Short mmCIF file of C-alpha atoms and ligand atoms in Angstrom, two decimals:
data_model
loop_
_atom_site.label_atom_id
_atom_site.label_comp_id
_atom_site.label_asym_id
_atom_site.label_seq_id
_atom_site.Cartn_x
_atom_site.Cartn_y
_atom_site.Cartn_z
CA UNK A 1249 -2.30 7.26 -20.72
CA UNK A 1250 -5.47 6.04 -19.03
CA UNK A 1251 -5.10 4.00 -15.83
CA UNK A 1252 -7.52 1.98 -13.71
CA UNK A 1253 -6.44 2.27 -10.05
CA UNK A 1254 -7.36 -0.23 -7.33
CA UNK A 1255 -6.94 0.37 -3.59
CA UNK A 1256 -7.59 -2.46 -1.10
CA UNK A 1257 -4.85 -2.07 1.55
CA UNK A 1258 -7.16 -1.83 4.55
CA UNK A 1259 -10.89 -1.21 5.05
CA UNK A 1260 -11.76 0.80 1.94
CA UNK A 1261 -12.32 -0.54 -1.57
CA UNK A 1262 -11.30 2.32 -3.86
CA UNK A 1263 -11.48 2.39 -7.67
CA UNK A 1264 -10.64 5.20 -10.07
CA UNK A 1265 -9.80 5.97 -13.66
CA UNK A 1266 -7.12 8.63 -14.20
CA UNK A 1267 -6.16 9.97 -17.60
CA UNK A 1268 -2.83 11.79 -17.96
CA UNK A 1269 -4.39 14.23 -20.46
CA UNK A 1270 -7.90 14.65 -19.05
CA UNK A 1271 -7.32 14.14 -15.33
CA UNK A 1272 -9.54 12.11 -13.03
CA UNK A 1273 -12.43 10.63 -15.03
CA UNK A 1274 -14.24 8.67 -12.30
CA UNK A 1275 -13.76 7.33 -8.80
CA UNK A 1276 -15.75 5.20 -6.39
CA UNK A 1277 -15.25 4.14 -2.82
CA UNK A 1278 -16.84 1.64 -0.52
CA UNK A 1279 -15.99 2.02 3.14
CA UNK A 1280 -16.23 -1.09 5.32
CA UNK A 1281 -16.30 0.94 8.54
CA UNK A 1282 -19.85 -0.10 9.55
CA UNK A 1283 -18.85 -3.75 9.27
CA UNK A 1284 -15.80 -3.31 11.55
CA UNK A 1285 -17.39 -0.99 14.16
CA UNK A 1286 -18.74 -3.82 16.38
CA UNK A 1287 -15.15 -5.16 16.70
CA UNK A 1288 -13.63 -1.76 17.59
CA UNK A 1289 -11.14 -1.95 14.71
CA UNK A 1290 -10.45 -3.59 11.35
CA UNK A 1291 -10.80 -7.41 11.24
CA UNK A 1292 -8.35 -8.39 8.45
CA UNK A 1293 -10.19 -11.54 7.28
CA UNK A 1294 -13.52 -9.71 7.03
CA UNK A 1295 -11.79 -6.87 5.16
CA UNK A 1296 -10.37 -9.27 2.53
CA UNK A 1297 -13.72 -11.00 1.99
CA UNK A 1298 -15.51 -7.71 1.52
CA UNK A 1299 -12.93 -6.46 -1.00
CA UNK A 1300 -13.72 -9.63 -3.02
CA UNK A 1301 -17.40 -8.71 -2.99
CA UNK A 1302 -16.97 -5.05 -3.94
CA UNK A 1303 -14.06 -4.93 -6.41
CA UNK A 1304 -15.73 -5.96 -9.65
CA UNK A 1305 -19.03 -4.07 -9.15
CA UNK A 1306 -17.03 -0.89 -8.37
CA UNK A 1307 -14.78 -1.50 -11.41
CA UNK A 1308 -17.89 -1.68 -13.61
CA UNK A 1309 -19.24 1.45 -11.93
CA UNK A 1310 -16.17 3.62 -12.62
CA UNK A 1311 -15.90 2.34 -16.18
CA UNK A 1312 -19.52 3.26 -16.81
CA UNK A 1313 -19.05 6.67 -15.16
CA UNK A 1314 -15.93 7.38 -17.23
CA UNK A 1315 -17.82 6.09 -20.26
CA UNK A 1316 -14.90 3.88 -21.22
CA UNK A 1317 -14.44 0.23 -22.17
CA UNK A 1318 -11.57 -2.19 -21.59
CA UNK A 1319 -9.78 -1.23 -24.82
CA UNK A 1320 -9.60 2.38 -23.68
CA UNK A 1321 -7.81 1.47 -20.45
CA UNK A 1322 -4.03 1.48 -21.02
CA UNK A 1323 -2.91 -0.07 -17.73
CA UNK A 1324 -3.99 -1.25 -14.30
CA UNK A 1325 -2.46 -0.22 -10.99
CA UNK A 1326 -3.10 -1.61 -7.54
CA UNK A 1327 -1.84 -1.00 -4.03
CA UNK A 1328 0.93 -3.55 -3.47
CA UNK A 1329 1.73 -2.41 0.09
CA UNK A 1330 2.09 -1.49 2.87
CA UNK A 1331 -1.17 -2.85 4.30
CA UNK A 1332 -3.02 -5.98 5.38
CA UNK A 1333 -1.65 -8.92 3.40
CA UNK A 1334 -4.98 -10.60 2.64
CA UNK A 1335 -6.61 -7.33 1.61
CA UNK A 1336 -3.62 -6.47 -0.61
CA UNK A 1337 -3.73 -9.92 -2.23
CA UNK A 1338 -7.36 -9.42 -3.27
CA UNK A 1339 -6.51 -6.15 -5.06
CA UNK A 1340 -3.34 -7.58 -6.60
CA UNK A 1341 -5.03 -10.73 -7.94
CA UNK A 1342 -7.95 -8.82 -9.39
CA UNK A 1343 -5.64 -6.27 -11.00
CA UNK A 1344 -3.45 -8.98 -12.52
CA UNK A 1345 -6.48 -10.99 -13.71
CA UNK A 1346 -7.94 -7.91 -15.45
CA UNK A 1347 -4.53 -7.06 -16.93
CA UNK A 1348 -4.16 -10.59 -18.28
CA UNK A 1349 -7.69 -10.71 -19.67
CA UNK A 1350 -7.39 -7.28 -21.30
CA UNK A 1351 -3.76 -7.71 -22.37
CA UNK A 1352 -2.59 -4.58 -20.53
CA UNK A 1353 0.42 -3.81 -18.32
CA UNK A 1354 0.01 -3.85 -14.56
CA UNK A 1355 1.90 -2.11 -11.76
CA UNK A 1356 1.94 -2.42 -7.98
CA UNK A 1357 1.88 1.00 -6.28
CA UNK A 1358 3.17 2.04 -2.86
CA UNK A 1359 0.19 3.11 -0.74
CA UNK A 1360 2.10 5.95 0.97
CA UNK A 1361 3.39 7.28 -2.37
CA UNK A 1362 -0.28 7.37 -3.37
CA UNK A 1363 -1.13 9.45 -0.27
CA UNK A 1364 1.90 11.69 -0.82
CA UNK A 1365 0.93 12.47 -4.42
CA UNK A 1366 -2.83 12.83 -3.75
CA UNK A 1367 -2.61 16.68 -3.64
CA UNK A 1368 -1.43 16.52 -7.29
CA UNK A 1369 -5.06 15.71 -8.20
CA UNK A 1370 -6.18 19.16 -7.03
CA UNK A 1371 -6.65 22.21 -9.22
CA UNK A 1372 -3.59 23.92 -7.74
CA UNK A 1373 -1.05 21.15 -7.16
CA UNK A 1374 2.16 21.73 -5.19
CA UNK A 1375 5.46 21.99 -7.04
CA UNK A 1376 8.56 19.96 -6.16
CA UNK A 1377 10.56 20.18 -3.96
CA UNK A 1378 8.55 20.15 -0.74
CA UNK A 1379 8.40 18.66 2.74
CA UNK A 1380 5.59 16.12 3.19
CA UNK A 1381 3.89 15.19 6.44
CA UNK A 1382 2.25 11.80 5.97
CA UNK A 1383 -0.21 11.18 8.79
CA UNK A 1384 -2.40 8.10 8.51
CA UNK A 1385 -3.61 5.22 10.65
CA UNK A 1386 -0.32 3.37 10.16
CA UNK A 1387 2.27 6.09 9.46
CA UNK A 1388 3.55 9.42 10.77
CA UNK A 1389 6.43 10.54 8.60
CA UNK A 1390 8.19 13.75 7.62
CA UNK A 1391 9.82 13.43 4.22
CA UNK A 1392 11.88 15.75 2.07
CA UNK A 1393 10.51 15.22 -1.44
CA UNK A 1394 12.64 16.34 -4.38
CA UNK A 1395 10.56 14.53 -6.98
CA UNK A 1396 8.63 11.30 -7.43
CA UNK A 1397 10.71 8.53 -5.84
CA UNK A 1398 13.26 10.98 -4.43
CA UNK A 1399 12.41 10.72 -0.78
CA UNK A 1400 14.57 11.49 2.22
CA UNK A 1401 13.08 10.40 5.54
CA UNK A 1402 13.50 13.30 7.97
CA UNK A 1403 11.62 11.77 10.89
CA UNK A 1404 8.93 9.28 11.82
CA UNK A 1405 7.02 7.86 14.74
CA UNK A 1406 8.99 5.51 16.96
CA UNK A 1407 5.75 3.93 18.22
CA UNK A 1408 2.07 4.68 17.40
CA UNK A 1409 1.07 6.60 14.29
CA UNK A 1410 -0.91 9.84 14.77
CA UNK A 1411 -4.10 8.27 13.35
CA UNK A 1412 -3.63 5.20 15.54
CA UNK A 1413 -3.32 7.51 18.58
CA UNK A 1414 -6.60 9.22 17.58
CA UNK A 1415 -8.26 5.80 17.22
CA UNK A 1416 -7.00 4.49 20.57
CA UNK A 1417 -7.83 7.70 22.46
CA UNK A 1418 -11.34 7.62 20.95
CA UNK A 1419 -11.82 4.03 22.12
CA UNK A 1420 -10.85 5.05 25.67
CA UNK A 1421 -13.51 7.78 25.50
CA UNK A 1422 -16.15 5.31 24.30
CA UNK A 1423 -16.17 6.65 20.74
CA UNK A 1424 -16.39 4.37 17.67
CA UNK A 1425 -13.69 3.41 15.16
CA UNK A 1426 -12.13 5.23 13.32
CA UNK A 1427 -11.72 7.73 16.13
CA UNK A 1428 -10.19 10.75 14.35
CA UNK A 1429 -13.39 12.31 12.97
CA UNK A 1430 -15.26 11.64 16.27
CA UNK A 1431 -12.55 13.27 18.39
CA UNK A 1432 -12.51 16.24 16.00
CA UNK A 1433 -16.30 16.60 16.32
CA UNK A 1434 -16.28 16.41 20.14
CA UNK A 1435 -13.31 18.79 20.34
CA UNK A 1436 -15.48 21.54 18.81
CA UNK A 1437 -17.51 21.60 22.06
CA UNK A 1438 -14.47 21.32 24.36
CA UNK A 1439 -13.55 23.90 27.01
CA UNK A 1440 -10.21 25.50 26.08
CA UNK A 1441 -7.65 25.21 28.88
CA UNK A 1442 -9.59 22.61 30.90
CA UNK A 1443 -6.79 20.07 30.39
CA UNK A 1444 -3.24 20.44 29.14
CA UNK A 1445 -1.78 17.32 27.52
CA UNK A 1446 1.97 16.85 26.83
CA UNK A 1447 3.56 17.60 23.44
CA UNK A 1448 5.80 14.52 23.21
CA UNK A 1449 9.44 14.84 22.03
CA UNK A 1450 9.12 18.54 21.18
CA UNK A 1451 11.57 19.89 23.75
CA UNK A 1452 14.51 17.95 22.36
CA UNK A 1453 16.05 18.24 18.90
CA UNK A 1454 15.11 15.88 16.08
CA UNK A 1455 12.13 15.12 13.89
CA UNK A 1456 10.89 11.79 15.25
CA UNK A 1457 7.51 11.42 16.93
CA UNK A 1458 6.18 9.35 19.81
CA UNK A 1459 2.48 9.15 20.62
CA UNK A 1460 2.32 6.25 23.06
CA UNK A 1461 2.88 8.43 26.16
CA UNK A 1462 0.00 10.64 25.09
CA UNK A 1463 -2.16 7.52 25.00
CA UNK A 1464 -1.31 6.71 28.65
CA UNK A 1465 -1.93 10.35 29.62
CA UNK A 1466 -5.35 10.19 27.92
CA UNK A 1467 -6.24 6.94 29.70
CA UNK A 1468 -5.33 8.41 33.11
CA UNK A 1469 -7.36 11.56 32.39
CA UNK A 1470 -10.39 9.52 31.25
CA UNK A 1471 -10.19 7.28 34.34
CA UNK A 1472 -9.94 10.27 36.70
CA UNK A 1473 -12.88 12.02 35.03
CA UNK A 1474 -14.96 8.84 35.29
CA UNK A 1475 -14.09 8.35 38.94
CA UNK A 1476 -15.25 11.88 39.71
CA UNK A 1477 -18.59 11.18 38.00
CA UNK A 1478 -19.82 7.77 39.31
CA UNK A 1479 -17.89 5.81 36.67
CA UNK A 1480 -19.47 7.69 33.75
CA UNK A 1481 -17.78 9.98 31.22
CA UNK A 1482 -20.11 12.91 30.52
CA UNK A 1483 -20.30 14.34 26.99
CA UNK A 1484 -18.75 17.61 28.22
CA UNK A 1485 -15.80 15.75 29.80
CA UNK A 1486 -15.47 13.76 26.56
CA UNK A 1487 -15.37 17.02 24.59
CA UNK A 1488 -12.84 18.61 26.98
CA UNK A 1489 -10.52 15.60 26.76
CA UNK A 1490 -10.98 15.38 22.96
CA UNK A 1491 -9.96 19.04 22.61
CA UNK A 1492 -6.90 18.67 24.85
CA UNK A 1493 -5.86 15.50 23.00
CA UNK A 1494 -6.33 17.03 19.54
CA UNK A 1495 -4.49 20.21 20.58
CA UNK A 1496 -1.55 18.12 21.77
CA UNK A 1497 -1.31 16.08 18.54
CA UNK A 1498 -1.80 19.11 16.28
CA UNK A 1499 0.73 21.22 18.21
CA UNK A 1500 3.28 18.40 18.12
CA UNK A 1501 2.86 17.97 14.36
CA UNK A 1502 3.07 21.75 13.89
CA UNK A 1503 6.32 22.10 15.84
CA UNK A 1504 7.94 19.24 13.92
CA UNK A 1505 6.73 20.52 10.52
CA UNK A 1506 8.26 23.94 11.20
CA UNK A 1507 11.50 22.29 12.25
CA UNK A 1508 11.53 20.04 9.16
CA UNK A 1509 10.90 22.93 6.76
CA UNK A 1510 13.73 24.88 8.34
CA UNK A 1511 16.10 21.91 8.25
CA UNK A 1512 15.35 21.09 4.61
CA UNK A 1513 15.27 24.76 3.55
CA UNK A 1514 11.77 24.45 2.04
CA UNK A 1515 8.73 26.73 2.05
CA UNK A 1516 6.18 24.27 0.72
CA UNK A 1517 4.48 21.71 2.95
CA UNK A 1518 2.26 18.88 1.75
CA UNK A 1519 0.07 17.04 4.24
CA UNK A 1520 -1.63 13.80 3.29
CA UNK A 1521 -3.14 10.66 4.80
CA UNK A 1522 -6.30 10.31 6.92
CA UNK A 1523 -5.28 12.73 9.70
CA UNK A 1524 -4.69 15.50 7.12
CA UNK A 1525 -8.52 15.73 6.94
CA UNK A 1526 -8.38 17.29 10.44
CA UNK A 1527 -9.66 20.87 10.11
CA UNK A 1528 -7.77 22.17 13.13
CA UNK A 1529 -4.47 20.76 11.81
CA UNK A 1530 -5.05 22.33 8.39
CA UNK A 1531 -6.04 25.72 9.80
CA UNK A 1532 -3.04 25.93 12.15
CA UNK A 1533 -0.61 24.80 9.45
CA UNK A 1534 -2.03 27.38 7.05
CA UNK A 1535 -1.42 30.19 9.57
CA UNK A 1536 2.08 28.90 10.33
CA UNK A 1537 3.10 28.51 6.69
CA UNK A 1538 1.78 31.89 5.62
CA UNK A 1539 3.72 33.42 8.53
CA UNK A 1540 6.84 31.80 7.06
CA UNK A 1541 6.07 33.09 3.55
CA UNK A 1542 5.24 29.55 2.49
CA UNK A 1543 2.20 27.46 1.57
CA UNK A 1544 0.51 24.27 2.67
CA UNK A 1545 -1.15 21.84 0.24
CA UNK A 1546 -3.52 18.98 1.01
CA UNK A 1547 -5.93 16.76 -0.90
CA UNK A 1548 -9.70 17.34 -0.88
CA UNK A 1549 -11.29 15.56 2.10
CA UNK A 1550 -12.32 12.39 0.30
CA UNK A 1551 -8.74 11.89 -0.98
CA UNK A 1552 -7.12 12.32 2.47
CA UNK A 1553 -8.28 8.89 3.53
CA UNK A 1554 -7.72 5.79 1.39
CA UNK A 1555 -8.98 5.99 -2.19
CA UNK A 1556 -8.38 4.61 -5.67
CA UNK A 1557 -7.67 8.00 -7.31
CA UNK A 1558 -4.31 8.42 -5.58
CA UNK A 1559 -3.26 4.92 -6.69
CA UNK A 1560 -4.33 5.53 -10.31
CA UNK A 1561 -2.42 8.86 -10.30
CA UNK A 1562 0.79 7.56 -8.68
CA UNK A 1563 0.77 4.44 -10.87
CA UNK A 1564 0.21 6.50 -14.01
CA UNK A 1565 3.31 8.62 -13.28
CA UNK A 1566 5.47 5.52 -12.87
CA UNK A 1567 4.01 3.70 -15.88
CA UNK A 1568 4.66 6.73 -18.09
CA UNK A 1569 8.30 6.61 -16.90
CA UNK A 1570 8.51 2.97 -17.98
CA UNK A 1571 7.96 1.15 -14.67
CA UNK A 1572 6.00 -2.10 -14.78
CA UNK A 1573 5.86 -5.40 -12.93
CA UNK A 1574 3.94 -7.52 -15.38
CA UNK A 1575 2.28 -10.74 -14.24
CA UNK A 1576 3.66 -10.90 -10.71
CA UNK A 1577 1.11 -11.18 -7.93
CA UNK A 1578 3.37 -9.72 -5.33
CA UNK A 1579 2.43 -7.69 -2.28
CA UNK A 1580 4.53 -6.18 0.50
CA UNK A 1581 2.76 -5.68 3.85
CA UNK A 1582 5.88 -3.82 5.04
CA UNK A 1583 7.57 -1.63 2.48
CA UNK A 1584 9.73 1.42 3.29
CA UNK A 1585 8.85 4.39 1.07
CA UNK A 1586 12.54 5.18 0.70
CA UNK A 1587 13.05 1.82 -1.11
CA UNK A 1588 11.21 3.17 -4.17
CA UNK A 1589 13.33 3.98 -7.22
CA UNK A 1590 13.34 7.55 -8.55
CA UNK A 1591 11.03 8.16 -11.47
CA UNK A 1592 13.78 8.75 -14.00
CA UNK A 1593 15.27 5.30 -13.49
CA UNK A 1594 12.98 3.00 -15.52
CA UNK A 1595 13.06 -0.39 -13.84
CA UNK A 1596 10.94 -3.46 -13.36
CA UNK A 1597 11.74 -3.22 -9.67
CA UNK A 1598 9.09 -0.66 -8.84
CA UNK A 1599 7.46 -3.07 -6.40
CA UNK A 1600 10.33 -5.48 -5.63
O1 KG4 B 61 -5.03 7.18 5.35
P1 KG4 B 61 -6.08 6.44 6.09
O2 KG4 B 61 -7.47 6.43 5.50
O3 KG4 B 61 -5.71 4.94 6.27
C1 KG4 B 61 -4.41 4.49 6.47
O4 KG4 B 61 -3.67 4.36 5.47
O5 KG4 B 61 -4.09 4.28 7.65
O6 KG4 B 61 -6.11 7.06 7.57
C2 KG4 B 61 -7.03 6.64 8.53
C3 KG4 B 61 -6.75 7.38 9.81
C4 KG4 B 61 -7.55 6.86 11.00
O7 KG4 B 61 -6.68 6.62 12.07
C5 KG4 B 61 -8.52 7.99 11.31
O8 KG4 B 61 -8.88 8.09 12.68
C6 KG4 B 61 -7.73 9.21 10.87
O9 KG4 B 61 -7.08 8.77 9.68
N1 KG4 B 61 -8.60 10.37 10.56
C7 KG4 B 61 -8.57 11.53 11.26
C8 KG4 B 61 -9.57 12.36 10.70
N2 KG4 B 61 -10.16 11.69 9.67
C9 KG4 B 61 -9.55 10.48 9.60
N3 KG4 B 61 -7.81 11.92 12.31
C10 KG4 B 61 -8.03 13.15 12.82
N4 KG4 B 61 -8.97 13.99 12.36
C11 KG4 B 61 -9.77 13.66 11.31
N5 KG4 B 61 -10.69 14.52 10.85
ZN1 ZN B 62 -3.87 5.14 3.82
#
């Protein structure tokens, strides 16, 4: 089966063509980041308008790259949620219009299931069952995954997501949106041990996360450093704070991953979502997992953040199992991952 995948849940227009026999044939991405930088975050209305501009040219581009025409596409998948409603509607309407014009089935895909399955696109994919740590701009979740659609939520953030914490901390330090990669870059020059930030909710049992206290701690540290330097934050101070902040988030995630693996009795960890691109997080998880006789899997960098390939892949798995939601333009800005049906229960409720 050959699937065209469309991702428009936030500030990236992602297109891809995935073939169940041949693998990923083509993918293309347009990031709107430059457009949103002056506003310090994503402006939903601008995001929707830009998806309208980019969707069809990128569709043509991936079809040309995959050297395939409309007849050779078997189905179309799009991100139906969670995400920004206007942005989702653009992807959903385009997907349904193409499906109608080409006479093909269409399926709405859960964005976080896309992230979760993104490592399956790699040469050495993980095998079920595993524990997944989903860390993006909107989600921080630990999930026991027995198979596609068989998800047990082990823990999640009770306030900010890890990526959101990176973005907010970066803003406090005068770094642009999205903050994660900038903090990671500054942290490389940081002085180890200069600051020690708290590891929230690690000294009590449970697998939930909270990052809002860390945000306040960062703000106080930034303000104190500025006050000591005539109201300016020097690049070295910025690097020292970035390192302490990143260490705190990475350590917190590490502690909870170990706990989750133990609780679920698993030795395989999958990390996905934008924050899984963080080199320090990957390196520390690799050491931890190999010490436990286990293994950590993650997508290649470009598939950690939002992309069309993960949507084409996830959608293809569900379509092959008989899931479809023909002709409905329906999106769900809020959509718990655990509401998804297991793969072996063919249903038209895949995005209800
Ligand atoms: O998955 P994603 O592209 O979008 C959502 O679905 O939210 O994740 C974006 C998030 C942003 O918060 C960004 O700051 C964070 O991922 N991010 C990183 C890194 N690269 C992206 N956080 C830490 N380190 C990175 N290298
Ligand atoms: Zn995402």
